[in-house]
Amino acid sequence: AQTVTQSQPEMSVQEAETVTLSCTYDTSESDYYLFWYKQPPSRQMILVIRQEAYKQQNATENRFSVNFQKAAKSFSLKISDSQLGDAAMYFCAYRSASRGGADGLTFGKGTHLIIQP
Amino acid sequence: GAVVSQHPSRVICKSGTSVKIECRSLDFQATTMFWYRQFPKKSLMLMATSNEGSKATYEQGVEKDKFLINHASLTLSTLTVTSAHPEDSSFYICSASGRANEQFFGPGTRLTVL
């Protein structure tokens, strides 16, 4: 079974600064997807960024980028120029690609991100 | 973008009653839908995978007779919590698998069992 570990229950960053959220995972599969989701107080899950394991290039989405280290099974999220609206719970998630991606997600425990004005 | 709705958004019921939660994909067809449970300040735990026209696949430890899942059409999956008890109180979230196998999440349903 796959596991996802987020070792930072809470992180705090000054507005406009950069913060990195950590995520490690354990799997015996070679093909999979990794995701970062944001869950604001409304509890609606919002996809921040995704990474296909077969791609060596790190995914980026505007101010959000990942550092994907497949051998180390590490998948950290970097948020640049932090904004007040970035405050939320952030979940790292894994999904197998063995069945064409038709599997559910395995989530980490989450990191509560606080943005200091 | 792909939109998934859930109904109701919150429900309060008495212990021993059954509650049905609907998950709909509004602008796309979803052959696969997923049900997750989230306790306060906790992560999401996959409960079951719902495939249109076939029986749901439950994760280990999830009681299939307690949590009945029906996926009667390509746009609707339902979760029925049977004989609900206070320990079933939780936040239930569904997601639907769309294009490129991306999962789109519903807004969740807060269930409180008195």
PDB file of C-alpha atoms in Angstrom:
ATOM      1  CA  ALA A   1       0.000   0.000   0.000  1.00  0.00           C
ATOM      2  CA  GLN A   2       1.101   3.503  -0.707  1.00  0.00           C
ATOM      3  CA  THR A   3       1.662   6.032   2.038  1.00  0.00           C
ATOM      4  CA  VAL A   4       2.063   9.793   1.938  1.00  0.00           C
ATOM      5  CA  THR A   5       3.808  11.685   4.724  1.00  0.00           C
ATOM      6  CA  GLN A   6       3.656  15.376   5.435  1.00  0.00           C
ATOM      7  CA  SER A   7       5.928  16.096   8.364  1.00  0.00           C
ATOM      8  CA  GLN A   8       4.938  19.734   8.881  1.00  0.00           C
ATOM      9  CA  PRO A   9       1.567  20.063  10.648  1.00  0.00           C
ATOM     10  CA  GLU A  10       1.789  23.844  10.411  1.00  0.00           C
ATOM     11  CA  MET A  11       3.891  26.396   8.573  1.00  0.00           C
ATOM     12  CA  SER A  12       3.925  30.164   8.813  1.00  0.00           C
ATOM     13  CA  VAL A  13       5.288  32.637   6.283  1.00  0.00           C
ATOM     14  CA  GLN A  14       5.308  36.389   5.835  1.00  0.00           C
ATOM     15  CA  GLU A  15       3.259  37.779   3.015  1.00  0.00           C
ATOM     16  CA  ALA A  16       5.303  38.082  -0.207  1.00  0.00           C
ATOM     17  CA  GLU A  17       7.885  35.584   1.045  1.00  0.00           C
ATOM     18  CA  THR A  18       8.518  32.055  -0.218  1.00  0.00           C
ATOM     19  CA  VAL A  19       7.576  28.876   1.625  1.00  0.00           C
ATOM     20  CA  THR A  20       8.204  25.219   0.910  1.00  0.00           C
ATOM     21  CA  LEU A  21       5.918  22.427   2.064  1.00  0.00           C
ATOM     22  CA  SER A  22       7.384  18.949   2.344  1.00  0.00           C
ATOM     23  CA  CYS A  23       5.950  15.650   1.224  1.00  0.00           C
ATOM     24  CA  THR A  24       7.416  12.183   0.983  1.00  0.00           C
ATOM     25  CA  TYR A  25       5.716   9.052  -0.218  1.00  0.00           C
ATOM     26  CA  ASP A  26       6.295   5.352  -0.336  1.00  0.00           C
ATOM     27  CA  THR A  27       5.371   3.142  -3.257  1.00  0.00           C
ATOM     28  CA  SER A  28       6.630   0.154  -5.167  1.00  0.00           C
ATOM     29  CA  GLU A  29       5.057   1.373  -8.395  1.00  0.00           C
ATOM     30  CA  SER A  30       6.966   3.124 -11.131  1.00  0.00           C
ATOM     31  CA  ASP A  31       4.103   4.995 -12.735  1.00  0.00           C
ATOM     32  CA  TYR A  32       1.891   7.262 -10.687  1.00  0.00           C
ATOM     33  CA  TYR A  33       0.629  10.789 -10.228  1.00  0.00           C
ATOM     34  CA  LEU A  34       1.338  13.228  -7.424  1.00  0.00           C
ATOM     35  CA  PHE A  35      -0.801  16.181  -6.474  1.00  0.00           C
ATOM     36  CA  TRP A  36      -0.978  19.127  -4.146  1.00  0.00           C
ATOM     37  CA  TYR A  37      -4.467  20.166  -3.095  1.00  0.00           C
ATOM     38  CA  LYS A  38      -5.508  23.256  -1.201  1.00  0.00           C
ATOM     39  CA  GLN A  39      -8.440  23.148   1.223  1.00  0.00           C
ATOM     40  CA  PRO A  40      -9.552  26.586   2.434  1.00  0.00           C
ATOM     41  CA  PRO A  41     -12.021  27.003   5.336  1.00  0.00           C
ATOM     42  CA  SER A  42     -14.886  26.364   2.889  1.00  0.00           C
ATOM     43  CA  ARG A  43     -13.460  22.813   2.683  1.00  0.00           C
ATOM     44  CA  GLN A  44     -13.692  22.743  -1.103  1.00  0.00           C
ATOM     45  CA  MET A  45     -10.698  20.802  -2.421  1.00  0.00           C
ATOM     46  CA  ILE A  46      -8.789  22.806  -5.022  1.00  0.00           C
ATOM     47  CA  LEU A  47      -6.107  21.284  -7.215  1.00  0.00           C
ATOM     48  CA  VAL A  48      -2.930  23.332  -6.987  1.00  0.00           C
ATOM     49  CA  ILE A  49      -0.537  21.320  -9.110  1.00  0.00           C
ATOM     50  CA  ARG A  50       0.008  17.815 -10.465  1.00  0.00           C
ATOM     51  CA  GLN A  51       3.040  15.850 -11.503  1.00  0.00           C
ATOM     52  CA  GLU A  52       3.259  12.712 -13.613  1.00  0.00           C
ATOM     53  CA  ALA A  53       5.989  10.430 -12.311  1.00  0.00           C
ATOM     54  CA  TYR A  54       7.336   9.685 -15.784  1.00  0.00           C
ATOM     55  CA  LYS A  55       8.055  13.363 -16.371  1.00  0.00           C
ATOM     56  CA  GLN A  56      11.438  14.538 -15.154  1.00  0.00           C
ATOM     57  CA  GLN A  57      10.566  18.186 -15.491  1.00  0.00           C
ATOM     58  CA  ASN A  58       9.121  19.736 -12.360  1.00  0.00           C
ATOM     59  CA  ALA A  59       5.596  21.065 -12.750  1.00  0.00           C
ATOM     60  CA  THR A  60       4.912  24.775 -12.305  1.00  0.00           C
ATOM     61  CA  GLU A  61       1.693  26.765 -12.098  1.00  0.00           C
ATOM     62  CA  ASN A  62       2.292  30.494 -11.759  1.00  0.00           C
ATOM     63  CA  ARG A  63       3.570  31.039  -8.197  1.00  0.00           C
ATOM     64  CA  PHE A  64       3.456  27.333  -7.377  1.00  0.00           C
ATOM     65  CA  SER A  65       6.175  24.897  -8.291  1.00  0.00           C
ATOM     66  CA  VAL A  66       7.256  21.470  -7.153  1.00  0.00           C
ATOM     67  CA  ASN A  67      10.574  19.773  -6.550  1.00  0.00           C
ATOM     68  CA  PHE A  68      10.009  16.182  -7.592  1.00  0.00           C
ATOM     69  CA  GLN A  69      12.778  13.796  -6.614  1.00  0.00           C
ATOM     70  CA  LYS A  70      11.631  10.370  -7.792  1.00  0.00           C
ATOM     71  CA  ALA A  71      14.545   8.386  -6.400  1.00  0.00           C
ATOM     72  CA  ALA A  72      14.146  10.008  -3.008  1.00  0.00           C
ATOM     73  CA  LYS A  73      10.332   9.778  -3.235  1.00  0.00           C
ATOM     74  CA  SER A  74      10.042  13.407  -2.354  1.00  0.00           C
ATOM     75  CA  PHE A  75       7.539  15.926  -3.704  1.00  0.00           C
ATOM     76  CA  SER A  76       7.756  19.373  -2.125  1.00  0.00           C
ATOM     77  CA  LEU A  77       5.643  22.405  -2.994  1.00  0.00           C
ATOM     78  CA  LYS A  78       7.143  25.868  -3.235  1.00  0.00           C
ATOM     79  CA  ILE A  79       4.883  28.885  -3.021  1.00  0.00           C
ATOM     80  CA  SER A  80       6.505  32.107  -4.151  1.00  0.00           C
ATOM     81  CA  ASP A  81       5.306  35.610  -3.318  1.00  0.00           C
ATOM     82  CA  SER A  82       2.882  34.250  -0.701  1.00  0.00           C
ATOM     83  CA  GLN A  83      -0.488  35.942  -0.600  1.00  0.00           C
ATOM     84  CA  LEU A  84      -3.122  36.112   2.123  1.00  0.00           C
ATOM     85  CA  GLY A  85      -5.395  34.000  -0.057  1.00  0.00           C
ATOM     86  CA  ASP A  86      -2.883  31.168   0.056  1.00  0.00           C
ATOM     87  CA  ALA A  87      -3.742  30.497   3.691  1.00  0.00           C
ATOM     88  CA  ALA A  88      -5.315  27.041   3.851  1.00  0.00           C
ATOM     89  CA  MET A  89      -4.661  23.378   4.536  1.00  0.00           C
ATOM     90  CA  TYR A  90      -2.445  21.835   1.897  1.00  0.00           C
ATOM     91  CA  PHE A  91      -2.607  18.137   1.173  1.00  0.00           C
ATOM     92  CA  CYS A  92      -0.121  16.092  -0.787  1.00  0.00           C
ATOM     93  CA  ALA A  93      -1.735  13.168  -2.604  1.00  0.00           C
ATOM     94  CA  TYR A  94      -0.731  10.088  -4.568  1.00  0.00           C
ATOM     95  CA  ARG A  95      -2.580   8.160  -7.212  1.00  0.00           C
ATOM     96  CA  SER A  96      -1.537   5.005  -8.963  1.00  0.00           C
ATOM     97  CA  ALA A  97      -1.447   4.995 -12.744  1.00  0.00           C
ATOM     98  CA  SER A  98      -1.698   1.220 -13.024  1.00  0.00           C
ATOM     99  CA  ARG A  99      -5.387   1.272 -14.000  1.00  0.00           C
ATOM    100  CA  GLY A 100      -5.253   4.253 -16.286  1.00  0.00           C
ATOM    101  CA  GLY A 101      -5.490   6.557 -13.305  1.00  0.00           C
ATOM    102  CA  ALA A 102      -8.897   5.255 -12.233  1.00  0.00           C
ATOM    103  CA  ASP A 103      -7.868   4.909  -8.621  1.00  0.00           C
ATOM    104  CA  GLY A 104      -8.687   6.970  -5.598  1.00  0.00           C
ATOM    105  CA  LEU A 105      -6.221   9.304  -3.970  1.00  0.00           C
ATOM    106  CA  THR A 106      -4.066   8.620  -0.940  1.00  0.00           C
ATOM    107  CA  PHE A 107      -3.621  11.795   1.053  1.00  0.00           C
ATOM    108  CA  GLY A 108      -1.035  12.978   3.535  1.00  0.00           C
ATOM    109  CA  LYS A 109      -2.175  14.429   6.854  1.00  0.00           C
ATOM    110  CA  GLY A 110      -1.905  17.973   5.603  1.00  0.00           C
ATOM    111  CA  THR A 111       0.000  21.136   6.418  1.00  0.00           C
ATOM    112  CA  HIS A 112      -1.790  24.169   7.761  1.00  0.00           C
ATOM    113  CA  LEU A 113      -0.286  27.210   6.049  1.00  0.00           C
ATOM    114  CA  ILE A 114      -0.548  30.548   7.825  1.00  0.00           C
ATOM    115  CA  ILE A 115       0.243  33.775   5.999  1.00  0.00           C
ATOM    116  CA  GLN A 116       1.406  36.621   8.235  1.00  0.00           C
ATOM    117  CA  PRO A 117       0.471  40.075   6.884  1.00  0.00           C
TER     118      PRO A 117
ATOM    119  CA  GLY B   1     -14.340  23.685 -15.918  1.00  0.00           C
ATOM    120  CA  ALA B   2     -15.729  20.452 -14.549  1.00  0.00           C
ATOM    121  CA  VAL B   3     -18.203  20.922 -11.728  1.00  0.00           C
ATOM    122  CA  VAL B   4     -19.259  18.403  -9.122  1.00  0.00           C
ATOM    123  CA  SER B   5     -22.133  19.088  -6.778  1.00  0.00           C
ATOM    124  CA  GLN B   6     -23.202  17.419  -3.564  1.00  0.00           C
ATOM    125  CA  HIS B   7     -26.547  17.473  -1.866  1.00  0.00           C
ATOM    126  CA  PRO B   8     -27.262  18.184   0.883  1.00  0.00           C
ATOM    127  CA  SER B   9     -24.430  20.412   2.047  1.00  0.00           C
ATOM    128  CA  ARG B  10     -25.228  19.592   5.634  1.00  0.00           C
ATOM    129  CA  VAL B  11     -27.630  17.257   7.356  1.00  0.00           C
ATOM    130  CA  ILE B  12     -28.556  16.560  10.950  1.00  0.00           C
ATOM    131  CA  CYS B  13     -30.325  13.337  11.754  1.00  0.00           C
ATOM    132  CA  LYS B  14     -31.309  11.208  14.706  1.00  0.00           C
ATOM    133  CA  SER B  15     -29.419   8.094  15.636  1.00  0.00           C
ATOM    134  CA  GLY B  16     -30.786   5.036  13.862  1.00  0.00           C
ATOM    135  CA  THR B  17     -32.027   6.809  10.759  1.00  0.00           C
ATOM    136  CA  SER B  18     -30.583   6.554   7.260  1.00  0.00           C
ATOM    137  CA  VAL B  19     -29.193   9.456   5.298  1.00  0.00           C
ATOM    138  CA  LYS B  20     -28.619   9.700   1.554  1.00  0.00           C
ATOM    139  CA  ILE B  21     -25.982  11.974   0.039  1.00  0.00           C
ATOM    140  CA  GLU B  22     -25.950  12.689  -3.689  1.00  0.00           C
ATOM    141  CA  CYS B  23     -22.922  13.450  -5.827  1.00  0.00           C
ATOM    142  CA  ARG B  24     -23.459  14.775  -9.343  1.00  0.00           C
ATOM    143  CA  SER B  25     -21.097  15.651 -12.160  1.00  0.00           C
ATOM    144  CA  LEU B  26     -22.840  18.617 -13.747  1.00  0.00           C
ATOM    145  CA  ASP B  27     -21.065  19.112 -17.033  1.00  0.00           C
ATOM    146  CA  PHE B  28     -19.267  15.868 -17.750  1.00  0.00           C
ATOM    147  CA  GLN B  29     -19.831  12.146 -17.558  1.00  0.00           C
ATOM    148  CA  ALA B  30     -17.988  10.265 -14.867  1.00  0.00           C
ATOM    149  CA  THR B  31     -17.677   6.510 -15.102  1.00  0.00           C
ATOM    150  CA  THR B  32     -15.866   6.522 -11.779  1.00  0.00           C
ATOM    151  CA  MET B  33     -16.664   8.455  -8.639  1.00  0.00           C
ATOM    152  CA  PHE B  34     -14.987   8.301  -5.260  1.00  0.00           C
ATOM    153  CA  TRP B  35     -16.218   8.815  -1.727  1.00  0.00           C
ATOM    154  CA  TYR B  36     -13.957  10.199   0.982  1.00  0.00           C
ATOM    155  CA  ARG B  37     -14.462  10.851   4.669  1.00  0.00           C
ATOM    156  CA  GLN B  38     -12.763  13.652   6.568  1.00  0.00           C
ATOM    157  CA  PHE B  39     -12.796  14.013  10.332  1.00  0.00           C
ATOM    158  CA  PRO B  40     -12.241  17.477  11.861  1.00  0.00           C
ATOM    159  CA  LYS B  41      -8.695  18.738  11.307  1.00  0.00           C
ATOM    160  CA  LYS B  42      -7.799  15.431   9.670  1.00  0.00           C
ATOM    161  CA  SER B  43      -6.987  14.198   6.229  1.00  0.00           C
ATOM    162  CA  LEU B  44      -9.292  12.671   3.658  1.00  0.00           C
ATOM    163  CA  MET B  45      -9.657   8.915   3.743  1.00  0.00           C
ATOM    164  CA  LEU B  46     -10.869   7.049   0.680  1.00  0.00           C
ATOM    165  CA  MET B  47     -13.942   5.015   1.554  1.00  0.00           C
ATOM    166  CA  ALA B  48     -14.950   3.506  -1.753  1.00  0.00           C
ATOM    167  CA  THR B  49     -14.739   3.670  -5.501  1.00  0.00           C
ATOM    168  CA  SER B  50     -18.029   3.823  -7.357  1.00  0.00           C
ATOM    169  CA  ASN B  51     -18.259   2.620 -10.944  1.00  0.00           C
ATOM    170  CA  GLU B  52     -21.302   3.232 -13.084  1.00  0.00           C
ATOM    171  CA  GLY B  53     -23.392   0.113 -13.485  1.00  0.00           C
ATOM    172  CA  SER B  54     -21.372  -2.085 -11.165  1.00  0.00           C
ATOM    173  CA  LYS B  55     -20.825  -2.685  -7.481  1.00  0.00           C
ATOM    174  CA  ALA B  56     -18.696  -0.291  -5.521  1.00  0.00           C
ATOM    175  CA  THR B  57     -15.251  -1.265  -4.310  1.00  0.00           C
ATOM    176  CA  TYR B  58     -14.759  -0.542  -0.626  1.00  0.00           C
ATOM    177  CA  GLU B  59     -11.483   0.180   1.135  1.00  0.00           C
ATOM    178  CA  GLN B  60     -10.365  -2.078   3.919  1.00  0.00           C
ATOM    179  CA  GLY B  61     -12.174  -1.354   7.136  1.00  0.00           C
ATOM    180  CA  VAL B  62     -15.174   0.351   5.528  1.00  0.00           C
ATOM    181  CA  GLU B  63     -18.445  -1.422   6.252  1.00  0.00           C
ATOM    182  CA  LYS B  64     -20.237  -1.890   2.943  1.00  0.00           C
ATOM    183  CA  ASP B  65     -23.544  -2.621   4.678  1.00  0.00           C
ATOM    184  CA  LYS B  66     -23.259   0.627   6.617  1.00  0.00           C
ATOM    185  CA  PHE B  67     -22.245   2.787   3.673  1.00  0.00           C
ATOM    186  CA  LEU B  68     -24.311   1.847   0.643  1.00  0.00           C
ATOM    187  CA  ILE B  69     -23.113   3.246  -2.651  1.00  0.00           C
ATOM    188  CA  ASN B  70     -25.090   3.352  -5.864  1.00  0.00           C
ATOM    189  CA  HIS B  71     -23.839   4.698  -9.184  1.00  0.00           C
ATOM    190  CA  ALA B  72     -26.900   4.433 -11.369  1.00  0.00           C
ATOM    191  CA  SER B  73     -25.876   6.835 -14.095  1.00  0.00           C
ATOM    192  CA  LEU B  74     -22.798   8.514 -15.524  1.00  0.00           C
ATOM    193  CA  THR B  75     -23.572  11.691 -13.613  1.00  0.00           C
ATOM    194  CA  LEU B  76     -24.897  10.505 -10.261  1.00  0.00           C
ATOM    195  CA  SER B  77     -23.536   8.503  -7.362  1.00  0.00           C
ATOM    196  CA  THR B  78     -25.248   8.232  -3.990  1.00  0.00           C
ATOM    197  CA  LEU B  79     -23.920   7.337  -0.566  1.00  0.00           C
ATOM    198  CA  THR B  80     -26.442   6.126   1.989  1.00  0.00           C
ATOM    199  CA  VAL B  81     -25.373   5.956   5.598  1.00  0.00           C
ATOM    200  CA  THR B  82     -27.654   3.334   7.083  1.00  0.00           C
ATOM    201  CA  SER B  83     -28.697   3.266  10.739  1.00  0.00           C
ATOM    202  CA  ALA B  84     -26.477   6.245  11.426  1.00  0.00           C
ATOM    203  CA  HIS B  85     -24.844   6.660  14.805  1.00  0.00           C
ATOM    204  CA  PRO B  86     -22.948   9.583  16.347  1.00  0.00           C
ATOM    205  CA  GLU B  87     -19.611   8.050  15.348  1.00  0.00           C
ATOM    206  CA  ASP B  88     -20.685   8.362  11.707  1.00  0.00           C
ATOM    207  CA  SER B  89     -20.713  12.132  12.085  1.00  0.00           C
ATOM    208  CA  SER B  90     -18.136  13.459   9.671  1.00  0.00           C
ATOM    209  CA  PHE B  91     -17.519  15.417   6.494  1.00  0.00           C
ATOM    210  CA  TYR B  92     -18.141  13.342   3.384  1.00  0.00           C
ATOM    211  CA  ILE B  93     -16.613  14.410   0.091  1.00  0.00           C
ATOM    212  CA  CYS B  94     -17.092  12.908  -3.330  1.00  0.00           C
ATOM    213  CA  SER B  95     -14.974  13.286  -6.425  1.00  0.00           C
ATOM    214  CA  ALA B  96     -15.593  12.386 -10.039  1.00  0.00           C
ATOM    215  CA  SER B  97     -13.000  11.249 -12.519  1.00  0.00           C
ATOM    216  CA  GLY B  98     -13.108  13.308 -15.679  1.00  0.00           C
ATOM    217  CA  ARG B  99     -10.896  14.034 -18.631  1.00  0.00           C
ATOM    218  CA  ALA B 100      -7.269  13.005 -18.356  1.00  0.00           C
ATOM    219  CA  ASN B 101      -8.364  11.107 -15.256  1.00  0.00           C
ATOM    220  CA  GLU B 102      -8.255  14.286 -13.221  1.00  0.00           C
ATOM    221  CA  GLN B 103     -10.479  14.138 -10.157  1.00  0.00           C
ATOM    222  CA  PHE B 104     -12.907  16.936  -9.484  1.00  0.00           C
ATOM    223  CA  PHE B 105     -14.181  17.317  -5.959  1.00  0.00           C
ATOM    224  CA  GLY B 106     -17.618  18.171  -4.685  1.00  0.00           C
ATOM    225  CA  PRO B 107     -18.042  20.755  -1.926  1.00  0.00           C
ATOM    226  CA  GLY B 108     -18.696  18.106   0.721  1.00  0.00           C
ATOM    227  CA  THR B 109     -21.533  17.183   3.058  1.00  0.00           C
ATOM    228  CA  ARG B 110     -21.380  17.665   6.790  1.00  0.00           C
ATOM    229  CA  LEU B 111     -23.273  14.901   8.583  1.00  0.00           C
ATOM    230  CA  THR B 112     -24.184  15.270  12.229  1.00  0.00           C
ATOM    231  CA  VAL B 113     -25.875  12.351  13.963  1.00  0.00           C
ATOM    232  CA  LEU B 114     -27.536  13.174  17.266  1.00  0.00           C
TER     233      LEU B 114
END
